[in-house]
Coordinates of C-alpha atoms in Angstrom, one line a residue:
X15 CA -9.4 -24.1 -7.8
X16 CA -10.5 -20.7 -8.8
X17 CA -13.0 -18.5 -7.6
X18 CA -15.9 -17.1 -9.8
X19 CA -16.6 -13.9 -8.3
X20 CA -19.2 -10.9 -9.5
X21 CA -17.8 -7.6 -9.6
X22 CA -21.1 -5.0 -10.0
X23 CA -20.5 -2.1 -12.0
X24 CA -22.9 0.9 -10.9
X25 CA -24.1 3.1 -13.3
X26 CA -22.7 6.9 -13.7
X27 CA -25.2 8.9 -12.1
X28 CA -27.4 12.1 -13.4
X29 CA -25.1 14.8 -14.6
X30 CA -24.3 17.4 -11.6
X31 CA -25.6 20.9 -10.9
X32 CA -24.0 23.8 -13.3
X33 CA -20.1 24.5 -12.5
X34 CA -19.7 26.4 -9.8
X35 CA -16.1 28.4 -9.0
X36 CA -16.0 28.0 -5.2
X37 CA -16.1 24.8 -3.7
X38 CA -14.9 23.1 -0.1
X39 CA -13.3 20.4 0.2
X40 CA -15.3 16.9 1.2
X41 CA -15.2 16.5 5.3
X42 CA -18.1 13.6 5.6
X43 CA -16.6 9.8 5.7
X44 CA -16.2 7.9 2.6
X45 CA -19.2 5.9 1.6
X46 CA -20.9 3.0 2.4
X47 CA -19.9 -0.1 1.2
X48 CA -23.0 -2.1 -0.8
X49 CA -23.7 -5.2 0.1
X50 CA -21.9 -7.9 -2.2
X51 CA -24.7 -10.7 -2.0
X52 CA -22.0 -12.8 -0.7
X53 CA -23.2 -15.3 2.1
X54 CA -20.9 -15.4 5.0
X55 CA -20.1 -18.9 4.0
X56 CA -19.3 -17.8 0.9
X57 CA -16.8 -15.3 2.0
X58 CA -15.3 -17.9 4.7
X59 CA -14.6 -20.1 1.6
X60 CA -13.3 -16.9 -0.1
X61 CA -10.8 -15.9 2.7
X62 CA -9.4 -19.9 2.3
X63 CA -8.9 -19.8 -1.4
X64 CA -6.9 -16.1 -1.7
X65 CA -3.9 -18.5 -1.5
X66 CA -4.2 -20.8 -4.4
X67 CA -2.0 -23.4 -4.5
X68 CA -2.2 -24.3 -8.2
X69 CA -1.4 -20.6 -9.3
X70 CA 1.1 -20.5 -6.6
X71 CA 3.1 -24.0 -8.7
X72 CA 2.8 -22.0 -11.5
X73 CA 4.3 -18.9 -10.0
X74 CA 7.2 -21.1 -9.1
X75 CA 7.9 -22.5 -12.6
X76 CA 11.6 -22.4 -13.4
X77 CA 13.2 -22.0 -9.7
X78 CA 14.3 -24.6 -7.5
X79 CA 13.0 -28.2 -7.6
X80 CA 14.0 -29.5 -4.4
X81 CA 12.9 -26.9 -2.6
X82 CA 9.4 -28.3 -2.7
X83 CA 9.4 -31.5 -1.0
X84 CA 10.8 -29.6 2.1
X85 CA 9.0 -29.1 5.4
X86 CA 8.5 -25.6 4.5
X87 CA 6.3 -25.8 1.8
X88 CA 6.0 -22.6 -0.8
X89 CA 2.4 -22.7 0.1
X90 CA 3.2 -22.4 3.6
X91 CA 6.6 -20.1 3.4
X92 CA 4.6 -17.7 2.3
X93 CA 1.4 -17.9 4.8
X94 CA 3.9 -17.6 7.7
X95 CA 5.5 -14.8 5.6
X96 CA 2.3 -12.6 5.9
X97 CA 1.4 -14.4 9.6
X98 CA 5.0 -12.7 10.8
X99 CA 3.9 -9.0 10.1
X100 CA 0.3 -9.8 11.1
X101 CA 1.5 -10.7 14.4
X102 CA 3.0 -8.0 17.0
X103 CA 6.2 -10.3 17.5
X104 CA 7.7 -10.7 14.0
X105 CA 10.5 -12.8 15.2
X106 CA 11.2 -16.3 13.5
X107 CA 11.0 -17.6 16.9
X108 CA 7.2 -16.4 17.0
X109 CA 6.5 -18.5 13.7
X110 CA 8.6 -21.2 14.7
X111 CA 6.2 -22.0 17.5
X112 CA 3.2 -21.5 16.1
X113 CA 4.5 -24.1 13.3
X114 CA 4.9 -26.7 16.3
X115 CA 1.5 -25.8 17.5
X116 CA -0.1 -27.0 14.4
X117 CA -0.7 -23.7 13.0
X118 CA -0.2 -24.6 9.4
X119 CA -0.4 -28.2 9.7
X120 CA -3.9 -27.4 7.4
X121 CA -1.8 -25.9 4.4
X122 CA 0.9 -28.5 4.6
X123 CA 0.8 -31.9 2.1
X124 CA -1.3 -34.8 3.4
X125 CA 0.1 -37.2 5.5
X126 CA 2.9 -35.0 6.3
X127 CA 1.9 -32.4 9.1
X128 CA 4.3 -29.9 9.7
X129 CA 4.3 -30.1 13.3
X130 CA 5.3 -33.3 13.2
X131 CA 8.2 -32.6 10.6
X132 CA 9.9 -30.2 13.2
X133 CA 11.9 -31.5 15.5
X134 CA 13.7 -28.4 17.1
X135 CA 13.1 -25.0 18.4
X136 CA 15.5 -23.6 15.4
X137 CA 14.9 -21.4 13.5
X138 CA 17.0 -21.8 10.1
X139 CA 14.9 -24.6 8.5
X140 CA 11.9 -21.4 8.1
X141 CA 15.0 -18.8 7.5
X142 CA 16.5 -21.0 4.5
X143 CA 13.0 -21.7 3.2
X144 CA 12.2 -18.0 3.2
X145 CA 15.7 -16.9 1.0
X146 CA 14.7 -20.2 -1.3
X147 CA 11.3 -18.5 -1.9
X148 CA 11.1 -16.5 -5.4
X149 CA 10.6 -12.7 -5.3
X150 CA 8.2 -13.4 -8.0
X151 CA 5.9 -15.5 -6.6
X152 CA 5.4 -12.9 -3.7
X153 CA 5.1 -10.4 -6.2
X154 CA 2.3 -12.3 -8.1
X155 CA 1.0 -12.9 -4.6
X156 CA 0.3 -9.6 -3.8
X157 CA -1.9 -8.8 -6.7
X158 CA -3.7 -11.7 -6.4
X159 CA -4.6 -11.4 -2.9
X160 CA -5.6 -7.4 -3.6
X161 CA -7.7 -8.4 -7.2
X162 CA -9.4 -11.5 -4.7
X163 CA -10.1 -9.2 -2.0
X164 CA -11.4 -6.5 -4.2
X165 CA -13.5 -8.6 -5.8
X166 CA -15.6 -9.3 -2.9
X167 CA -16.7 -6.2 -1.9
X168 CA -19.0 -3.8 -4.1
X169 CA -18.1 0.4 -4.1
X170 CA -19.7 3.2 -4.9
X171 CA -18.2 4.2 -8.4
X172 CA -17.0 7.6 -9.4
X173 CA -18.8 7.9 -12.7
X174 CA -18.3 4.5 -14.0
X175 CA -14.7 4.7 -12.6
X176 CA -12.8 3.3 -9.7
X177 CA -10.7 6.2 -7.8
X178 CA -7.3 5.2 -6.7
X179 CA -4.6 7.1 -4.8
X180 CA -1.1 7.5 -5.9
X181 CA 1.6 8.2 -3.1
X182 CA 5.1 7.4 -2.6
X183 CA 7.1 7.2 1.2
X184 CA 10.4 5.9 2.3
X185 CA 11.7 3.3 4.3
X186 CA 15.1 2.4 6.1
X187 CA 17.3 -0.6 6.7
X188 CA 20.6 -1.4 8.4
X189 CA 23.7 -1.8 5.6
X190 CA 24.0 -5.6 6.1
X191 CA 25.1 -7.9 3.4
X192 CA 24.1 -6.8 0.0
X193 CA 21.6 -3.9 1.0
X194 CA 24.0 -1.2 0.7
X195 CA 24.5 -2.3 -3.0
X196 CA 21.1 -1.8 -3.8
X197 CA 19.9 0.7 -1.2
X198 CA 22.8 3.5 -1.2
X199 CA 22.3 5.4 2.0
X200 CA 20.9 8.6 1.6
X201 CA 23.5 11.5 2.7
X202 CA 22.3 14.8 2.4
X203 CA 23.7 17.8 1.0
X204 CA 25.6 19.1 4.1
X205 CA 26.4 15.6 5.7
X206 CA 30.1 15.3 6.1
X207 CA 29.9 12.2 7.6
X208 CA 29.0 8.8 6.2
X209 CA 25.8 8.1 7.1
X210 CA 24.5 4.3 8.1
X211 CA 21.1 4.0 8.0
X212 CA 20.1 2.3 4.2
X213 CA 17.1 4.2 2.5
X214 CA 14.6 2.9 0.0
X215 CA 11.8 4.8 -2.3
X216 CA 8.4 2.9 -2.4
X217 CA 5.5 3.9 -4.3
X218 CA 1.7 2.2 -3.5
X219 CA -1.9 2.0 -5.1
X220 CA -4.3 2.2 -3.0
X221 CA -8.5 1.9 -3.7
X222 CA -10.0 5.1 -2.4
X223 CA -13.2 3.0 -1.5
X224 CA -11.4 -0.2 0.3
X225 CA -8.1 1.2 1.4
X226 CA -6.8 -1.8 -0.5
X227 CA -3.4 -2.0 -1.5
X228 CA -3.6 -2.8 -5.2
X229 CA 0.5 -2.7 -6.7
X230 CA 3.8 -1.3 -5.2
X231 CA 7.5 -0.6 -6.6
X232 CA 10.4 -0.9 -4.7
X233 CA 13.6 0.9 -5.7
X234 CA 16.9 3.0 -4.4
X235 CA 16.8 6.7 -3.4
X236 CA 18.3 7.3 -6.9
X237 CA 15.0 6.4 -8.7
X238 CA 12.0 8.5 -8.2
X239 CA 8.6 8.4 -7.3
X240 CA 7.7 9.5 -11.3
X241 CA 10.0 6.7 -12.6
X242 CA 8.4 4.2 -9.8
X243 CA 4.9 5.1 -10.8
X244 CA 5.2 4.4 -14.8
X245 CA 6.7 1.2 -13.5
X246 CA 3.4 0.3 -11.4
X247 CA 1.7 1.6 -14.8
X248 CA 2.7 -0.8 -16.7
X249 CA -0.5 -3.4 -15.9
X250 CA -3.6 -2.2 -17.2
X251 CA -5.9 -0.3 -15.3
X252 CA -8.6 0.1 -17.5
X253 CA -12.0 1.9 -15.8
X254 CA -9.5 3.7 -12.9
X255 CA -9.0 6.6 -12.7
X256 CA -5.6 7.7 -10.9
X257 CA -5.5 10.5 -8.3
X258 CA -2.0 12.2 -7.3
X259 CA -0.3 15.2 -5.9
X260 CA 2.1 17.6 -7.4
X261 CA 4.8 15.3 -7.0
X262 CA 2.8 13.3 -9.7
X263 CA 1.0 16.3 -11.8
X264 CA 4.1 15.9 -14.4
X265 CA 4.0 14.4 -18.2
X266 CA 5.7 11.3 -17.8
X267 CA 2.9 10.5 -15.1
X268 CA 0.2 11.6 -17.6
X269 CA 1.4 9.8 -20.8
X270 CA 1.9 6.5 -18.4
X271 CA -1.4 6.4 -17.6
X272 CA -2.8 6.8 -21.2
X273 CA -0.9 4.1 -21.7
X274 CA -2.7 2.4 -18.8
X275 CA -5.6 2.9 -19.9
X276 CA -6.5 5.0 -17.0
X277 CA -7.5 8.4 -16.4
X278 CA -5.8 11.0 -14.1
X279 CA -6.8 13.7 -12.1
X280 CA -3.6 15.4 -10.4
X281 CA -2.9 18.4 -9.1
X282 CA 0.0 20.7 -10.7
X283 CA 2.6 23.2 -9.4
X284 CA 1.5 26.6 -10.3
X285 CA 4.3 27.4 -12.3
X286 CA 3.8 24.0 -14.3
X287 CA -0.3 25.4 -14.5
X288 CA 1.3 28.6 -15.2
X289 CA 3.3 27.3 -18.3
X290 CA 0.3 24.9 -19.7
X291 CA -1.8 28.3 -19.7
X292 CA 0.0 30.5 -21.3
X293 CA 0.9 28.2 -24.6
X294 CA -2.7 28.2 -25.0
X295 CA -2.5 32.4 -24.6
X296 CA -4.6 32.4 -21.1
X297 CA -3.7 33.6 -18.2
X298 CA -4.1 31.3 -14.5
X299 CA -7.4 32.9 -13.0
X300 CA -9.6 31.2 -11.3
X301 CA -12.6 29.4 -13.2
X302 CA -9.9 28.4 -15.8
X303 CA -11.4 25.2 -17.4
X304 CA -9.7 25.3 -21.0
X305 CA -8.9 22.1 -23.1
X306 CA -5.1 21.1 -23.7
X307 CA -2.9 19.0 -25.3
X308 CA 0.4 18.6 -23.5
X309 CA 3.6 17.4 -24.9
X310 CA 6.8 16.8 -23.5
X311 CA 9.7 19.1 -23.0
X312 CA 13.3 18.4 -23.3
X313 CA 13.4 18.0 -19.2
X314 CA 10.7 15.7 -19.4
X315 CA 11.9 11.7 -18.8
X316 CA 10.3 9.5 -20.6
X317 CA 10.4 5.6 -19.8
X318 CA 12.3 4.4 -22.8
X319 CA 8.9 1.6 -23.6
X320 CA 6.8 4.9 -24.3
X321 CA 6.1 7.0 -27.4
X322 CA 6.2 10.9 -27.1
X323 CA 3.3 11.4 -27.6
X324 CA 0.9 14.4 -26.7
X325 CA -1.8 13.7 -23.5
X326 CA -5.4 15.1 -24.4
X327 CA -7.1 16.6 -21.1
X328 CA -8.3 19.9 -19.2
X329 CA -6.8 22.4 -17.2
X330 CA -8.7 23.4 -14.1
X331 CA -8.2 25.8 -11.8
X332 CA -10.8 25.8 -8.5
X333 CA -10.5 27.9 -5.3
X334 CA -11.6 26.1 -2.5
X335 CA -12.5 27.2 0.7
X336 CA -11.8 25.8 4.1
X337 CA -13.7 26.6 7.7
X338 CA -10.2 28.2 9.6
X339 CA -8.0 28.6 6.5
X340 CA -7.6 30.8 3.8
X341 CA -8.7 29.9 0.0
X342 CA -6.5 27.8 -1.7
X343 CA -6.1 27.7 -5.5
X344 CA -6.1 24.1 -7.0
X345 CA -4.6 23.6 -10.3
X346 CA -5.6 20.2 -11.9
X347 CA -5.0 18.6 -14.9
X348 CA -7.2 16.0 -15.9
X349 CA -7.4 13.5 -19.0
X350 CA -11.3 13.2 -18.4
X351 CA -12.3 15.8 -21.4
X352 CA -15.9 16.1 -20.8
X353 CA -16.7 19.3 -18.7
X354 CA -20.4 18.7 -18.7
X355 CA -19.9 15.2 -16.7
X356 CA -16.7 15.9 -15.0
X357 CA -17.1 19.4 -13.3
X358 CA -14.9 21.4 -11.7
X359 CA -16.6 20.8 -8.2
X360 CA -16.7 17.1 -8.4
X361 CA -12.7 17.1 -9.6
X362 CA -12.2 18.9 -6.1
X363 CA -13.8 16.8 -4.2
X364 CA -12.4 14.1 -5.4
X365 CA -8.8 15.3 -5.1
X366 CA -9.8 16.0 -1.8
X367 CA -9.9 12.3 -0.8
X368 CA -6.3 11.9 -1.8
X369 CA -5.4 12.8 2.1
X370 CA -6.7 8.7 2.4
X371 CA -3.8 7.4 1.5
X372 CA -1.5 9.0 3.8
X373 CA -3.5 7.6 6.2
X374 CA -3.0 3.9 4.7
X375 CA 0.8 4.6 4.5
X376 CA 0.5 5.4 8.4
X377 CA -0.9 1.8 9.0
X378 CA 1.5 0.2 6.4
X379 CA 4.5 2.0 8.1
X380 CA 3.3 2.2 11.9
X381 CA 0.5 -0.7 12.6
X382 CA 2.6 -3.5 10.2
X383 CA 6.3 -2.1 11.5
X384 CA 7.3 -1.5 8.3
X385 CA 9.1 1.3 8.7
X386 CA 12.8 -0.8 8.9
X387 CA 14.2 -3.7 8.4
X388 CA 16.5 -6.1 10.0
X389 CA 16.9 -8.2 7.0
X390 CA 20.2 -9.3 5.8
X391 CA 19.7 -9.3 2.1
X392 CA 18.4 -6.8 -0.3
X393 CA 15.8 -9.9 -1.9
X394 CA 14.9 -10.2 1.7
X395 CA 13.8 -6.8 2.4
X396 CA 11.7 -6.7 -0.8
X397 CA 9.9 -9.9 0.2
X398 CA 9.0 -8.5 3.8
X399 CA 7.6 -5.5 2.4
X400 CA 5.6 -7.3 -0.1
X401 CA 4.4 -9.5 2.6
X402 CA 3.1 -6.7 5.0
X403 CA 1.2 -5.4 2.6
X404 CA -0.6 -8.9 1.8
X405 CA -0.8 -8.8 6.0
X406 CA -2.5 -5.4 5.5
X407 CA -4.6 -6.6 2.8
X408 CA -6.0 -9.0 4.6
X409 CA -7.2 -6.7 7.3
X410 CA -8.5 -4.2 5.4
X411 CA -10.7 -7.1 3.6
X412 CA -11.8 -8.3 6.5
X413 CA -12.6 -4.7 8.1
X414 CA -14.7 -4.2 4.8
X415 CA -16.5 -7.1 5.1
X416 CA -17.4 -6.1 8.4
X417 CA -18.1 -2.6 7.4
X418 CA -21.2 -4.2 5.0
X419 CA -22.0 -6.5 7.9
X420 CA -22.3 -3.3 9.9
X421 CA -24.3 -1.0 7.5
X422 CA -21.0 1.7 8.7
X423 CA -18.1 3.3 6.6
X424 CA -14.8 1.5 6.9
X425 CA -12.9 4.7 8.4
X426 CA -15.0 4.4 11.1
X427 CA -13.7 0.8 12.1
X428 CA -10.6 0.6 14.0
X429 CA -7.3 -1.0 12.0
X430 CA -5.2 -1.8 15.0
X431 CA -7.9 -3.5 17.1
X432 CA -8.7 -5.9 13.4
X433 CA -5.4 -7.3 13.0
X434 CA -5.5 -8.1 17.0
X435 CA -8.7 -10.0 16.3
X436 CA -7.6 -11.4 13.4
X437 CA -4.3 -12.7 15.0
X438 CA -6.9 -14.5 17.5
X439 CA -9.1 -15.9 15.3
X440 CA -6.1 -17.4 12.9
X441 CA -4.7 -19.0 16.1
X442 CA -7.9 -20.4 17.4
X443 CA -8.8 -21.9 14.0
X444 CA -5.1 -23.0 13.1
X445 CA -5.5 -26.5 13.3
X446 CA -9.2 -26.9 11.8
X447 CA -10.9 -25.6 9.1
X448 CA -12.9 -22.3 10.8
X449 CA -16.7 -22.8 11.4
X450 CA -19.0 -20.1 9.9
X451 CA -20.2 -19.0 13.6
X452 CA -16.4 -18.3 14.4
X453 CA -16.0 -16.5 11.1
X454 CA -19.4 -14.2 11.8
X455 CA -18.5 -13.6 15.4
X456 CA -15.5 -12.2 14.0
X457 CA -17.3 -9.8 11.6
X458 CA -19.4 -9.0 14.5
X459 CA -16.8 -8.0 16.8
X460 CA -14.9 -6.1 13.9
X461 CA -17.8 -4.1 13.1
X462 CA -18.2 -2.9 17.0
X463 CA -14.2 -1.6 16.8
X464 CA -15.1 1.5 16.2
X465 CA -12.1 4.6 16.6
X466 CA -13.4 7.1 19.5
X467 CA -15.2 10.2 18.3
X468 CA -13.1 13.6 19.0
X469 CA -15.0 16.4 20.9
X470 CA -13.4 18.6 19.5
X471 CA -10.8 19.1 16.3
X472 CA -7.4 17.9 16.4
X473 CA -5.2 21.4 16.2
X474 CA -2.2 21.9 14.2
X475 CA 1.4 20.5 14.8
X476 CA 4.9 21.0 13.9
X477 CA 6.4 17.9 12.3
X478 CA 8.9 17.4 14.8
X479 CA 10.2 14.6 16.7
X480 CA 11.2 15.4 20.2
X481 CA 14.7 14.2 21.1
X482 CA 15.1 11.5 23.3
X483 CA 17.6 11.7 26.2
X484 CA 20.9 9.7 25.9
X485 CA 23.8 8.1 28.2
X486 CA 25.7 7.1 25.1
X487 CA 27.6 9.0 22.3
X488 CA 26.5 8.5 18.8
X489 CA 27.9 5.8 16.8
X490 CA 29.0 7.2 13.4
X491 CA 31.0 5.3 10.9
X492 CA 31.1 1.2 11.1
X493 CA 30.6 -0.7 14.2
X494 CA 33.6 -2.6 14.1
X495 CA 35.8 0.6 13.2
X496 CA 34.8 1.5 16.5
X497 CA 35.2 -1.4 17.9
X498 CA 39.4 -1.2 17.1
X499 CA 39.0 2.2 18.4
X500 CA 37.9 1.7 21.8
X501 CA 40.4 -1.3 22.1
X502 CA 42.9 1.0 21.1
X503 CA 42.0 3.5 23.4
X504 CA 41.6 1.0 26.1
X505 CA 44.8 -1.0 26.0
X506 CA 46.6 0.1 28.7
X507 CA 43.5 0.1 31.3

């Protein structure tokens, strides 16, 4: 069954004052969420349905066949899939015994409860069901639980468009089995020794107003965060409009979302604003607001689907100021050509909610451990990842929804002290279908989590890590390398 949900559209709203040159940066929360007219019944039935089981049969088409008639159901490989990074133990072990509980004896066929199908505490059956479970099912999964999500919950547009924030971070894994084929470990330029700890790139999408997690790329060190972003492009995001750093103020990032049919709004390197400026013959002042047309260089890569061709779009330069900080110089180029709507102030302030998303990669990576792996394949690694951002999906819906039950923004709630809650309520109402007074106490309690107000600003810090102490040499090279040494070494004692 599908759901048939609304998704309002506001209206672009009356023009904004006359541009101004000096601007500050937005420090108030986001918005409010409107209310989505949704009863809570409505989204209890909502929250049961992001998993689909017909879609899901067609997501399957072409693998396996007897991989379906197994305990482990796709359906309910891939619940305990998110349920294991939702939960603070993400051992098999942990969903092992919540299967003997009953916990997904609701998803599993008639007639053949999966607590019942179980007969020991091992874990292989849910290991074997996990490898048999395609990569692009999960993939498909993940959109459809962030397009589900989104589509319950009504934002505050930007002019008609929906902001979303473009950032890329890395994660690490241990060189088992075929990772280190597709994960090289990253050795610097003055490492002499071979390093051990496997490296990936991942790039992420997130919804400036939700904190959603819309797409993500995985890949090696080797390709980068440009290359990973046209691939994300590559759906259309028609009425978004993309917001990035410097690390994504290049062509290839501009011509991929044209393609898209996007906007963008990125911020350039001043010797890439320098360079744009003078082939027009002006210099890079501030109050720069010039139209452009920007084609590619020879240094420019271009994913081999897309044309050459030149990006329409403004160059702006703003100086904003900040209360403790000197002025700072922005340099943005945008594909949103009309200077009368789109001013220079409001392009500023909208970059300046870009700092969001490394806040959502610090729950991704620290909240839903998923800053390593201890995976054993390379497939396996890119199905975890997938599934802790479904896991982290699903609490940021449900901390929205509690933000409109509320009438507060979503920053204000606490992540952390949702998924806890969440973890609760799942197990209470594992066996049953969940009543709609558990689901609104649930909303109620989320919507009191709110993160402790600071008297006073937090000060800079060096990013540093301090050192812990250690009884034990470190182990470079292989482990079992080592282990010959030590024998060698110990022979005689």
């Amino acid at each position: 069954m599908y759901i048939i949900l609304h998704t309002y559209m506001s209206t672009p709203s009356s023009p904004p004052s006359p541009k101004r040159i000096k601007t500050s940066l937005p420090t108030q929360s986001p918005p409010l969420l409107q209310s989505s007219g949704l009863r809570p019944s409505q989204l209890l039935r909502a929250f049961g349905r992001l998993f689909v089981h017909r879609q899901l049969g067609a997501w399957l088409t072409g693998g396996p066949r007897g991989f379906y008639n197994r305990a482990f159901t796709p359906l309910v490989t891939l619940w305990y899939l998110i349920f294991q990074r939702l939960c603070p133990n993400h051992t098999l072990s942990q969903v092992v015994a919540d299967a003997l509980d009953g916990g997904a004896d609701r998803l599993s066929p008639r007639g053949k409860p999966l607590s019942q199908q179980l007969m020991s505490e091992s874990t292989t059956t849910y290991s074997l069901a996990r490898q048999r479970l395609p990569l692009q099912a999960v993939e498909k999964a993940l959109r459809h639980i962030a397009q589900e999500a989104s589509a319950t919950q009504q934002i505050h547009l930007w002019f008609g468009l929906r902001p979303g924030l473009l950032d890329g971070t890395t994660t690490r894994m241990r060189p088992f089995g075929d990772i280190p084929q597709h994960f090289p470990p990253h050795r610097p330029g003055n490492c002499r020794t071979v390093p051990y700890w496997c490296v990936a790139r991942v790039v992420g999408l997130f919804c400036q107003a939700t904190g959603l997690l819309m797409d993500s790329a995985m890949d090696s060190l080797k390709t980068s965060e440009q290359a990973l972003t046209a691939l994300l492009l590559k759906r259309g995001w028609k009425d978004w409009v993309m917001v990035g750093d410097r690390n994504f103020g290049v062509y290839t990032i501009a011509r991929a979302t044209v393609a898209a049919q996007a906007h963008l709004v990125a911020r350039l390197t001043q010797a890439r604003a320098k360079k744009l400026a003078a082939s027009l013959g002006h210099k890079l002042t501030c109050g720069l607001d010039v139209q452009i047309t920007w084609t590619p260089s020879r240094h420019d890569k271009i994913p081999p689907e897309l044309e050459p061709l030149p990006v329409r779009g403004r160059l702006v330069v703003v100086r904003v100021f900040r209360p403790g900080f000197r002025p700072l110089d922005l340099y943005l180029f945008t594909t949103l050509t009309d200077s009368g709507i789109y001013t220079a102030v409001e392009l500023a302030k909208l970059y300046g909610t870009r700092w969001q998303v490394e806040l959502c990669f610090r729950y991704v990576k620290d909240q839903m451990d998923l800053a390593s792996f201890q995976c054993q394949s390379a497939d396996m690694v890119r199905k975890e990842w997938l599934a802790g951002l479904m896991a982290y999906n699903l609490v940021r819906w449900v901390m929205g929804l509690a933000a409109e039950n509320a009438k507060v923004p979503v920053a204000l709630l606490s992540f952390s002290r949702t998924r806890e809650l969440i973890c609760g309520w799942l197990r209470h109402c594992g066996q049953r279908f969940p009543s709609v007074n558990s689901w609104c106490r649930l909303l109620n309690r989320v919507g009191r989590c709110r993160q402790s107000k600071r008297r006073k600003a937090r000060p800079s810090q060096p990013r540093a890590v301090r050192p812990r102490r250690r009884d034990y040499a470190d182990l470079k090279g292989s482990r079992a390398e080592a282990c010959e040494k030590l024998i060698k070494a110990n022979a005689k004692s």
